[in-house]
Amino acid sequence: MAARRRRGGPLYVVEHMEEGLEDWCRLEYTHMCQIVPTDRLLFLRWPAGEDPARLSKDARVDEPPLTAPEGFQELRHRLPLSKSGGSSSSTKSTNTNDDNTNSNSNNNSNNGDADQQTKTEAQTETEAVPLSAGASRLPPWDRICLLDMDAEEALQPWDVANFDALVFGGILGNVHELGDGKYGSDDRTAELRDFKFVHRRHLGEMQMTTDTAVLFCHKVLEEAMALAEIPFIDSPEIRALGEGEGEAAPKEKKPKQKDEDDLFGDDDGFIVMEGFRYYAELQPDGTRQPKMPEGMRELQLSDLDKDGLFMD
């Protein structure tokens, strides 16, 4: 059974898409526990043996986030539609494709029919297994929205009435500077897009770390701020704390001295988070700096040889 619509804000759902729980990932997830209430933060495909209470302890909050071993590959067909569901164009398109598939299947040989029967039996067996406690908190399928840079519509404050859950990919990806000065990535969100969510929204044309995306969504839906009103910094230089003024200032474009694919800084002890957008947090001196998880700056600077690896 899907959860009822929750008061106070949406459920923030992160599908963990990496093996294990790397340090960078743990820091981002801990930061999320500080951004939204942990009873509205759900991690799917949570790695076995990892204690979510460590996140809440590091975040200095009382309760750990929700977790579930399942991912959307298992959950997609187990979440019902709401009473008003099934009317969107996305849903109709999906159903049309299913009808075509069924029609083609009827014309297949007996072997094809046997394969279809096996698939149906396997799906029925999976659906007979109760959802985990964490997964049972998910709302109906048509009340869930995937955050996707390829979506046609941007997230808006009034979407708070449209969705009960937002889905993010907890992934490590690559960002590449394109010839026109824009940025591209290896688009691992496609792994979630393939599940054909009824609703998708974007947060702008720049990549964001997962915790930054959660923060922006929180600002839009729970503080009623339009995306254009949220202060941000693009492609900041990340320097060691105490190294001087502008240790995390926006990068000034300079001629590249190294390989064009090298998006890190030179040997001056800094990293350029090229192609990424961060929330610009107001500092006591009136300046704004990129908001990052505690410890992330030090982690990024600990190994400047990992060229091209970024969180998205």
mmCIF file of C-alpha atoms in Angstrom:
data_model
loop_
_atom_site.group_PDB
_atom_site.id
_atom_site.type_symbol
_atom_site.label_atom_id
_atom_site.label_comp_id
_atom_site.label_asym_id
_atom_site.label_seq_id
_atom_site.Cartn_x
_atom_site.Cartn_y
_atom_site.Cartn_z
ATOM 1 C CA MET A 1 0.000 0.000 0.000
ATOM 2 C CA ALA A 2 1.330 3.449 -0.910
ATOM 3 C CA ALA A 3 1.660 6.079 1.793
ATOM 4 C CA ARG A 4 -0.838 8.876 2.220
ATOM 5 C CA ARG A 5 0.033 12.393 1.183
ATOM 6 C CA ARG A 6 2.373 13.764 3.872
ATOM 7 C CA ARG A 7 2.100 17.143 5.515
ATOM 8 C CA GLY A 8 5.002 19.539 5.896
ATOM 9 C CA GLY A 9 6.707 18.824 2.596
ATOM 10 C CA PRO A 10 7.536 16.038 0.140
ATOM 11 C CA LEU A 11 9.477 12.855 0.679
ATOM 12 C CA TYR A 12 13.031 13.204 -0.687
ATOM 13 C CA VAL A 13 14.049 9.899 -2.274
ATOM 14 C CA VAL A 14 17.623 9.091 -3.267
ATOM 15 C CA GLU A 15 18.257 5.950 -5.300
ATOM 16 C CA HIS A 16 21.786 4.941 -4.361
ATOM 17 C CA MET A 17 23.503 3.898 -7.591
ATOM 18 C CA GLU A 18 27.086 3.198 -6.523
ATOM 19 C CA GLU A 19 28.769 0.139 -5.051
ATOM 20 C CA GLY A 20 29.102 0.515 -1.303
ATOM 21 C CA LEU A 21 29.166 3.903 0.403
ATOM 22 C CA GLU A 22 32.217 5.935 -0.555
ATOM 23 C CA ASP A 23 33.428 8.853 1.557
ATOM 24 C CA TRP A 24 32.104 11.485 -0.874
ATOM 25 C CA CYS A 25 28.717 9.796 -0.849
ATOM 26 C CA ARG A 26 28.574 9.565 2.932
ATOM 27 C CA LEU A 27 29.342 13.284 3.235
ATOM 28 C CA GLU A 28 26.595 14.241 0.764
ATOM 29 C CA TYR A 29 24.048 11.986 2.456
ATOM 30 C CA THR A 30 24.979 13.396 5.860
ATOM 31 C CA HIS A 31 24.456 16.901 4.481
ATOM 32 C CA MET A 32 20.981 15.919 3.279
ATOM 33 C CA CYS A 33 20.118 14.890 6.851
ATOM 34 C CA GLN A 34 20.833 18.499 7.829
ATOM 35 C CA ILE A 35 18.781 19.985 4.979
ATOM 36 C CA VAL A 36 15.495 18.069 5.332
ATOM 37 C CA PRO A 37 13.897 16.182 8.242
ATOM 38 C CA THR A 38 15.174 12.624 8.298
ATOM 39 C CA ASP A 39 11.631 11.237 8.491
ATOM 40 C CA ARG A 40 11.171 12.646 4.967
ATOM 41 C CA LEU A 41 14.485 11.390 3.573
ATOM 42 C CA LEU A 42 14.546 7.920 2.022
ATOM 43 C CA PHE A 43 17.542 6.105 0.537
ATOM 44 C CA LEU A 44 16.723 3.251 -1.840
ATOM 45 C CA ARG A 45 19.123 0.405 -2.661
ATOM 46 C CA TRP A 46 20.765 1.087 0.675
ATOM 47 C CA PRO A 47 24.007 -0.949 0.952
ATOM 48 C CA ALA A 48 23.698 -3.960 3.230
ATOM 49 C CA GLY A 49 25.755 -3.668 6.392
ATOM 50 C CA GLU A 50 25.778 0.146 6.420
ATOM 51 C CA ASP A 51 24.220 1.757 9.488
ATOM 52 C CA PRO A 52 22.108 4.820 8.542
ATOM 53 C CA ALA A 53 22.392 5.988 12.157
ATOM 54 C CA ARG A 54 25.959 6.999 11.360
ATOM 55 C CA LEU A 55 24.594 9.649 8.991
ATOM 56 C CA SER A 56 22.313 11.137 11.638
ATOM 57 C CA LYS A 57 25.122 11.032 14.207
ATOM 58 C CA ASP A 58 27.511 12.869 11.876
ATOM 59 C CA ALA A 59 24.716 15.313 10.979
ATOM 60 C CA ARG A 60 23.970 15.862 14.674
ATOM 61 C CA VAL A 61 20.281 15.070 14.297
ATOM 62 C CA ASP A 62 18.215 12.742 16.461
ATOM 63 C CA GLU A 63 16.762 10.205 14.028
ATOM 64 C CA PRO A 64 18.392 8.306 11.128
ATOM 65 C CA PRO A 65 16.978 8.629 7.614
ATOM 66 C CA LEU A 66 14.672 6.036 6.112
ATOM 67 C CA THR A 67 16.283 3.274 4.054
ATOM 68 C CA ALA A 68 15.111 0.421 1.846
ATOM 69 C CA PRO A 69 16.961 -2.381 0.019
ATOM 70 C CA GLU A 70 14.667 -2.093 -3.011
ATOM 71 C CA GLY A 71 15.199 0.190 -5.976
ATOM 72 C CA PHE A 72 12.747 1.493 -8.552
ATOM 73 C CA GLN A 73 13.431 -1.461 -10.794
ATOM 74 C CA GLU A 74 11.595 -3.578 -8.224
ATOM 75 C CA LEU A 75 9.192 -0.876 -7.051
ATOM 76 C CA ARG A 76 7.997 0.593 -10.363
ATOM 77 C CA HIS A 77 5.183 -1.922 -10.911
ATOM 78 C CA ARG A 78 4.362 -2.296 -7.237
ATOM 79 C CA LEU A 79 3.277 1.283 -6.602
ATOM 80 C CA PRO A 80 -0.375 1.996 -7.427
ATOM 81 C CA LEU A 81 -1.742 5.073 -9.140
ATOM 82 C CA SER A 82 -3.671 7.581 -7.091
ATOM 83 C CA LYS A 83 -7.443 7.792 -7.563
ATOM 84 C CA SER A 84 -6.907 10.609 -10.070
ATOM 85 C CA GLY A 85 -3.974 8.897 -11.755
ATOM 86 C CA GLY A 86 -3.657 7.690 -15.314
ATOM 87 C CA SER A 87 -4.769 10.905 -17.006
ATOM 88 C CA SER A 88 -1.399 12.426 -17.883
ATOM 89 C CA SER A 89 0.079 12.290 -21.366
ATOM 90 C CA SER A 90 3.127 10.472 -20.008
ATOM 91 C CA THR A 91 0.912 7.754 -18.548
ATOM 92 C CA LYS A 92 -1.081 7.481 -21.769
ATOM 93 C CA SER A 93 2.106 7.214 -23.787
ATOM 94 C CA THR A 94 3.422 4.469 -21.546
ATOM 95 C CA ASN A 95 0.136 2.584 -21.753
ATOM 96 C CA THR A 96 0.108 2.914 -25.532
ATOM 97 C CA ASN A 97 3.586 1.430 -25.723
ATOM 98 C CA ASP A 98 2.471 -1.407 -23.455
ATOM 99 C CA ASP A 99 -0.566 -2.040 -25.692
ATOM 100 C CA ASN A 100 1.683 -2.195 -28.746
ATOM 101 C CA THR A 101 4.000 -4.574 -26.956
ATOM 102 C CA ASN A 102 1.078 -6.792 -25.960
ATOM 103 C CA SER A 103 -0.258 -6.732 -29.509
ATOM 104 C CA ASN A 104 3.110 -7.762 -30.922
ATOM 105 C CA SER A 105 3.419 -10.407 -28.242
ATOM 106 C CA ASN A 106 0.140 -11.992 -29.340
ATOM 107 C CA ASN A 107 1.621 -12.465 -32.797
ATOM 108 C CA ASN A 108 4.746 -14.160 -31.504
ATOM 109 C CA SER A 109 5.424 -17.878 -31.588
ATOM 110 C CA ASN A 110 4.598 -20.286 -28.772
ATOM 111 C CA ASN A 111 8.127 -19.744 -27.455
ATOM 112 C CA GLY A 112 7.410 -16.033 -27.100
ATOM 113 C CA ASP A 113 4.182 -16.818 -25.236
ATOM 114 C CA ALA A 114 6.115 -19.058 -22.882
ATOM 115 C CA ASP A 115 8.645 -16.299 -22.215
ATOM 116 C CA GLN A 116 5.827 -13.867 -21.493
ATOM 117 C CA GLN A 117 4.232 -16.352 -19.105
ATOM 118 C CA THR A 118 7.538 -16.843 -17.282
ATOM 119 C CA LYS A 119 7.983 -13.081 -16.971
ATOM 120 C CA THR A 120 4.461 -12.670 -15.611
ATOM 121 C CA GLU A 121 4.971 -15.433 -13.071
ATOM 122 C CA ALA A 122 8.266 -13.908 -11.918
ATOM 123 C CA GLN A 123 6.674 -10.474 -11.569
ATOM 124 C CA THR A 124 3.762 -11.961 -9.598
ATOM 125 C CA GLU A 125 6.191 -13.730 -7.286
ATOM 126 C CA THR A 126 8.076 -10.464 -6.673
ATOM 127 C CA GLU A 127 4.881 -8.553 -5.973
ATOM 128 C CA ALA A 128 3.897 -11.156 -3.382
ATOM 129 C CA VAL A 129 6.860 -10.103 -1.219
ATOM 130 C CA PRO A 130 5.861 -7.282 1.166
ATOM 131 C CA LEU A 131 7.577 -3.926 0.720
ATOM 132 C CA SER A 132 10.213 -3.002 3.258
ATOM 133 C CA ALA A 133 9.258 -0.452 5.903
ATOM 134 C CA GLY A 134 11.180 2.283 4.076
ATOM 135 C CA ALA A 135 9.737 1.534 0.633
ATOM 136 C CA SER A 136 6.219 1.456 2.066
ATOM 137 C CA ARG A 137 6.556 5.200 2.704
ATOM 138 C CA LEU A 138 6.486 5.898 -1.041
ATOM 139 C CA PRO A 139 3.324 7.572 -2.398
ATOM 140 C CA PRO A 140 1.400 6.445 -5.509
ATOM 141 C CA TRP A 141 3.443 6.327 -8.697
ATOM 142 C CA ASP A 142 1.778 9.378 -10.265
ATOM 143 C CA ARG A 143 2.619 11.493 -7.183
ATOM 144 C CA ILE A 144 6.365 10.972 -7.672
ATOM 145 C CA CYS A 145 8.644 13.321 -9.654
ATOM 146 C CA LEU A 146 12.099 12.532 -11.039
ATOM 147 C CA LEU A 147 14.635 15.381 -11.007
ATOM 148 C CA ASP A 148 16.112 15.203 -14.482
ATOM 149 C CA MET A 149 18.197 17.756 -16.428
ATOM 150 C CA ASP A 150 16.510 16.533 -19.626
ATOM 151 C CA ALA A 151 13.017 17.381 -18.366
ATOM 152 C CA GLU A 152 11.068 20.016 -20.293
ATOM 153 C CA GLU A 153 9.696 21.834 -17.229
ATOM 154 C CA ALA A 154 11.544 23.479 -14.337
ATOM 155 C CA LEU A 155 10.515 22.822 -10.752
ATOM 156 C CA GLN A 156 8.132 25.533 -9.515
ATOM 157 C CA PRO A 157 6.878 26.451 -6.015
ATOM 158 C CA TRP A 158 3.330 25.358 -6.891
ATOM 159 C CA ASP A 159 4.611 21.855 -7.621
ATOM 160 C CA VAL A 160 4.417 21.278 -3.881
ATOM 161 C CA ALA A 161 0.736 20.478 -4.503
ATOM 162 C CA ASN A 162 1.522 18.179 -7.426
ATOM 163 C CA PHE A 163 4.073 15.783 -5.957
ATOM 164 C CA ASP A 164 4.460 13.881 -2.706
ATOM 165 C CA ALA A 165 7.959 12.593 -3.461
ATOM 166 C CA LEU A 166 11.013 13.787 -5.391
ATOM 167 C CA VAL A 167 13.553 11.314 -6.750
ATOM 168 C CA PHE A 168 17.290 11.957 -7.055
ATOM 169 C CA GLY A 169 20.096 9.728 -8.293
ATOM 170 C CA GLY A 170 22.902 9.170 -5.773
ATOM 171 C CA ILE A 171 25.633 8.820 -8.384
ATOM 172 C CA LEU A 172 29.205 9.704 -9.208
ATOM 173 C CA GLY A 173 29.471 11.018 -12.758
ATOM 174 C CA ASN A 174 31.677 12.873 -15.189
ATOM 175 C CA VAL A 175 31.233 16.420 -16.453
ATOM 176 C CA HIS A 176 32.736 17.479 -19.770
ATOM 177 C CA GLU A 177 33.155 20.970 -21.187
ATOM 178 C CA LEU A 178 31.732 21.080 -24.693
ATOM 179 C CA GLY A 179 32.991 23.085 -27.625
ATOM 180 C CA ASP A 180 30.274 25.731 -27.249
ATOM 181 C CA GLY A 181 31.283 26.483 -23.660
ATOM 182 C CA LYS A 182 28.410 24.480 -22.176
ATOM 183 C CA TYR A 183 28.748 21.274 -20.210
ATOM 184 C CA GLY A 184 27.699 17.691 -20.750
ATOM 185 C CA SER A 185 27.865 14.549 -18.646
ATOM 186 C CA ASP A 186 27.662 10.797 -18.982
ATOM 187 C CA ASP A 187 23.946 11.126 -18.078
ATOM 188 C CA ARG A 188 23.619 8.341 -15.558
ATOM 189 C CA THR A 189 20.196 9.736 -14.670
ATOM 190 C CA ALA A 190 19.128 7.783 -17.769
ATOM 191 C CA GLU A 191 19.213 4.681 -15.552
ATOM 192 C CA LEU A 192 16.264 6.149 -13.646
ATOM 193 C CA ARG A 193 14.655 7.829 -16.648
ATOM 194 C CA ASP A 194 14.177 4.389 -18.203
ATOM 195 C CA PHE A 195 11.539 3.647 -15.560
ATOM 196 C CA LYS A 196 9.296 6.213 -17.288
ATOM 197 C CA PHE A 197 8.281 8.384 -14.371
ATOM 198 C CA VAL A 198 4.987 10.168 -14.990
ATOM 199 C CA HIS A 199 6.491 13.496 -13.866
ATOM 200 C CA ARG A 200 9.940 15.011 -14.401
ATOM 201 C CA ARG A 201 11.382 18.429 -13.556
ATOM 202 C CA HIS A 202 14.758 20.126 -13.962
ATOM 203 C CA LEU A 203 16.642 22.631 -11.799
ATOM 204 C CA GLY A 204 18.438 24.496 -14.570
ATOM 205 C CA GLU A 205 21.099 23.786 -17.164
ATOM 206 C CA MET A 206 24.026 23.192 -14.770
ATOM 207 C CA GLN A 207 24.930 19.970 -12.998
ATOM 208 C CA MET A 208 24.486 19.822 -9.223
ATOM 209 C CA THR A 209 25.729 17.475 -6.556
ATOM 210 C CA THR A 210 22.881 15.412 -5.159
ATOM 211 C CA ASP A 211 22.809 17.255 -1.837
ATOM 212 C CA THR A 212 22.748 20.596 -3.680
ATOM 213 C CA ALA A 213 19.783 19.384 -5.746
ATOM 214 C CA VAL A 214 17.975 18.426 -2.540
ATOM 215 C CA LEU A 215 18.719 21.881 -1.100
ATOM 216 C CA PHE A 216 17.409 23.676 -4.209
ATOM 217 C CA CYS A 217 14.225 21.585 -4.186
ATOM 218 C CA HIS A 218 13.736 22.366 -0.505
ATOM 219 C CA LYS A 219 14.077 26.085 -1.264
ATOM 220 C CA VAL A 220 11.591 25.899 -4.139
ATOM 221 C CA LEU A 221 8.911 23.712 -2.589
ATOM 222 C CA GLU A 222 9.156 24.472 1.109
ATOM 223 C CA GLU A 223 10.284 28.106 1.061
ATOM 224 C CA ALA A 224 8.347 29.037 -2.114
ATOM 225 C CA MET A 225 11.420 30.450 -3.860
ATOM 226 C CA ALA A 226 11.547 30.442 -7.655
ATOM 227 C CA LEU A 227 14.755 28.979 -9.080
ATOM 228 C CA ALA A 228 15.740 32.441 -10.339
ATOM 229 C CA GLU A 229 15.585 33.761 -6.770
ATOM 230 C CA ILE A 230 18.022 31.229 -5.310
ATOM 231 C CA PRO A 231 21.589 32.596 -5.059
ATOM 232 C CA PHE A 232 24.155 30.340 -6.706
ATOM 233 C CA ILE A 233 27.795 30.050 -7.736
ATOM 234 C CA ASP A 234 28.844 28.240 -10.906
ATOM 235 C CA SER A 235 32.162 26.403 -11.361
ATOM 236 C CA PRO A 236 33.722 27.540 -8.066
ATOM 237 C CA GLU A 237 37.367 27.149 -7.161
ATOM 238 C CA ILE A 238 37.690 24.982 -4.077
ATOM 239 C CA ARG A 239 40.768 25.830 -2.012
ATOM 240 C CA ALA A 240 41.952 24.750 1.401
ATOM 241 C CA LEU A 241 40.427 26.732 4.233
ATOM 242 C CA GLY A 242 42.618 29.536 5.462
ATOM 243 C CA GLU A 243 44.511 29.856 2.204
ATOM 244 C CA GLY A 244 43.386 33.423 1.706
ATOM 245 C CA GLU A 245 40.609 35.458 0.208
ATOM 246 C CA GLY A 246 38.367 33.872 -2.365
ATOM 247 C CA GLU A 247 39.278 30.314 -1.421
ATOM 248 C CA ALA A 248 35.952 29.280 -2.898
ATOM 249 C CA ALA A 249 35.291 32.058 -5.374
ATOM 250 C CA PRO A 250 33.747 31.547 -8.815
ATOM 251 C CA LYS A 251 36.345 30.539 -11.328
ATOM 252 C CA GLU A 252 37.677 33.180 -13.695
ATOM 253 C CA LYS A 253 37.966 31.752 -17.176
ATOM 254 C CA LYS A 254 41.601 31.387 -18.202
ATOM 255 C CA PRO A 255 43.353 29.711 -21.137
ATOM 256 C CA LYS A 256 43.826 26.033 -20.399
ATOM 257 C CA GLN A 257 47.448 25.042 -19.853
ATOM 258 C CA LYS A 258 46.758 21.339 -19.602
ATOM 259 C CA ASP A 259 44.790 18.760 -21.500
ATOM 260 C CA GLU A 260 41.356 20.061 -22.507
ATOM 261 C CA ASP A 261 39.704 17.218 -20.585
ATOM 262 C CA ASP A 262 41.441 18.185 -17.334
ATOM 263 C CA LEU A 263 38.867 20.182 -15.397
ATOM 264 C CA PHE A 264 40.892 20.398 -12.195
ATOM 265 C CA GLY A 265 43.145 23.247 -11.189
ATOM 266 C CA ASP A 266 46.866 23.427 -11.730
ATOM 267 C CA ASP A 267 49.370 22.685 -8.976
ATOM 268 C CA ASP A 268 48.230 25.689 -6.936
ATOM 269 C CA GLY A 269 46.290 23.560 -4.462
ATOM 270 C CA PHE A 270 42.749 24.038 -5.696
ATOM 271 C CA ILE A 271 40.071 22.237 -7.654
ATOM 272 C CA VAL A 272 37.710 23.889 -10.106
ATOM 273 C CA MET A 273 34.275 22.299 -9.900
ATOM 274 C CA GLU A 274 33.798 22.999 -13.581
ATOM 275 C CA GLY A 275 30.240 22.711 -14.812
ATOM 276 C CA PHE A 276 28.660 22.512 -11.341
ATOM 277 C CA ARG A 277 26.259 24.878 -9.642
ATOM 278 C CA TYR A 278 26.240 25.338 -5.853
ATOM 279 C CA TYR A 279 24.014 27.217 -3.470
ATOM 280 C CA ALA A 280 25.736 30.513 -2.594
ATOM 281 C CA GLU A 281 25.638 30.732 1.196
ATOM 282 C CA LEU A 282 25.882 34.165 2.807
ATOM 283 C CA GLN A 283 28.977 34.572 5.000
ATOM 284 C CA PRO A 284 29.423 36.857 8.048
ATOM 285 C CA ASP A 285 31.568 39.220 5.965
ATOM 286 C CA GLY A 286 28.757 39.679 3.436
ATOM 287 C CA THR A 287 30.287 37.501 0.718
ATOM 288 C CA ARG A 288 28.730 34.315 -0.610
ATOM 289 C CA GLN A 289 30.511 30.979 -0.830
ATOM 290 C CA PRO A 290 29.398 27.603 -2.230
ATOM 291 C CA LYS A 291 27.604 25.535 0.386
ATOM 292 C CA MET A 292 29.255 22.123 0.651
ATOM 293 C CA PRO A 293 29.061 19.225 3.111
ATOM 294 C CA GLU A 294 31.390 19.407 6.088
ATOM 295 C CA GLY A 295 34.614 17.664 5.132
ATOM 296 C CA MET A 296 33.963 17.681 1.370
ATOM 297 C CA ARG A 297 36.459 20.451 0.665
ATOM 298 C CA GLU A 298 39.230 18.504 2.404
ATOM 299 C CA LEU A 299 38.221 15.266 0.674
ATOM 300 C CA GLN A 300 38.318 16.897 -2.758
ATOM 301 C CA LEU A 301 41.725 18.418 -2.115
ATOM 302 C CA SER A 302 43.195 15.226 -0.690
ATOM 303 C CA ASP A 303 43.841 13.792 -4.118
ATOM 304 C CA LEU A 304 44.210 16.182 -7.047
ATOM 305 C CA ASP A 305 45.120 13.313 -9.369
ATOM 306 C CA LYS A 306 41.543 12.042 -9.784
ATOM 307 C CA ASP A 307 40.977 14.134 -12.907
ATOM 308 C CA GLY A 308 37.419 14.392 -14.142
ATOM 309 C CA LEU A 309 35.635 12.736 -11.223
ATOM 310 C CA PHE A 310 32.753 14.760 -9.859
ATOM 311 C CA MET A 311 29.493 14.172 -8.020
ATOM 312 C CA ASP A 312 26.203 14.733 -9.793
#
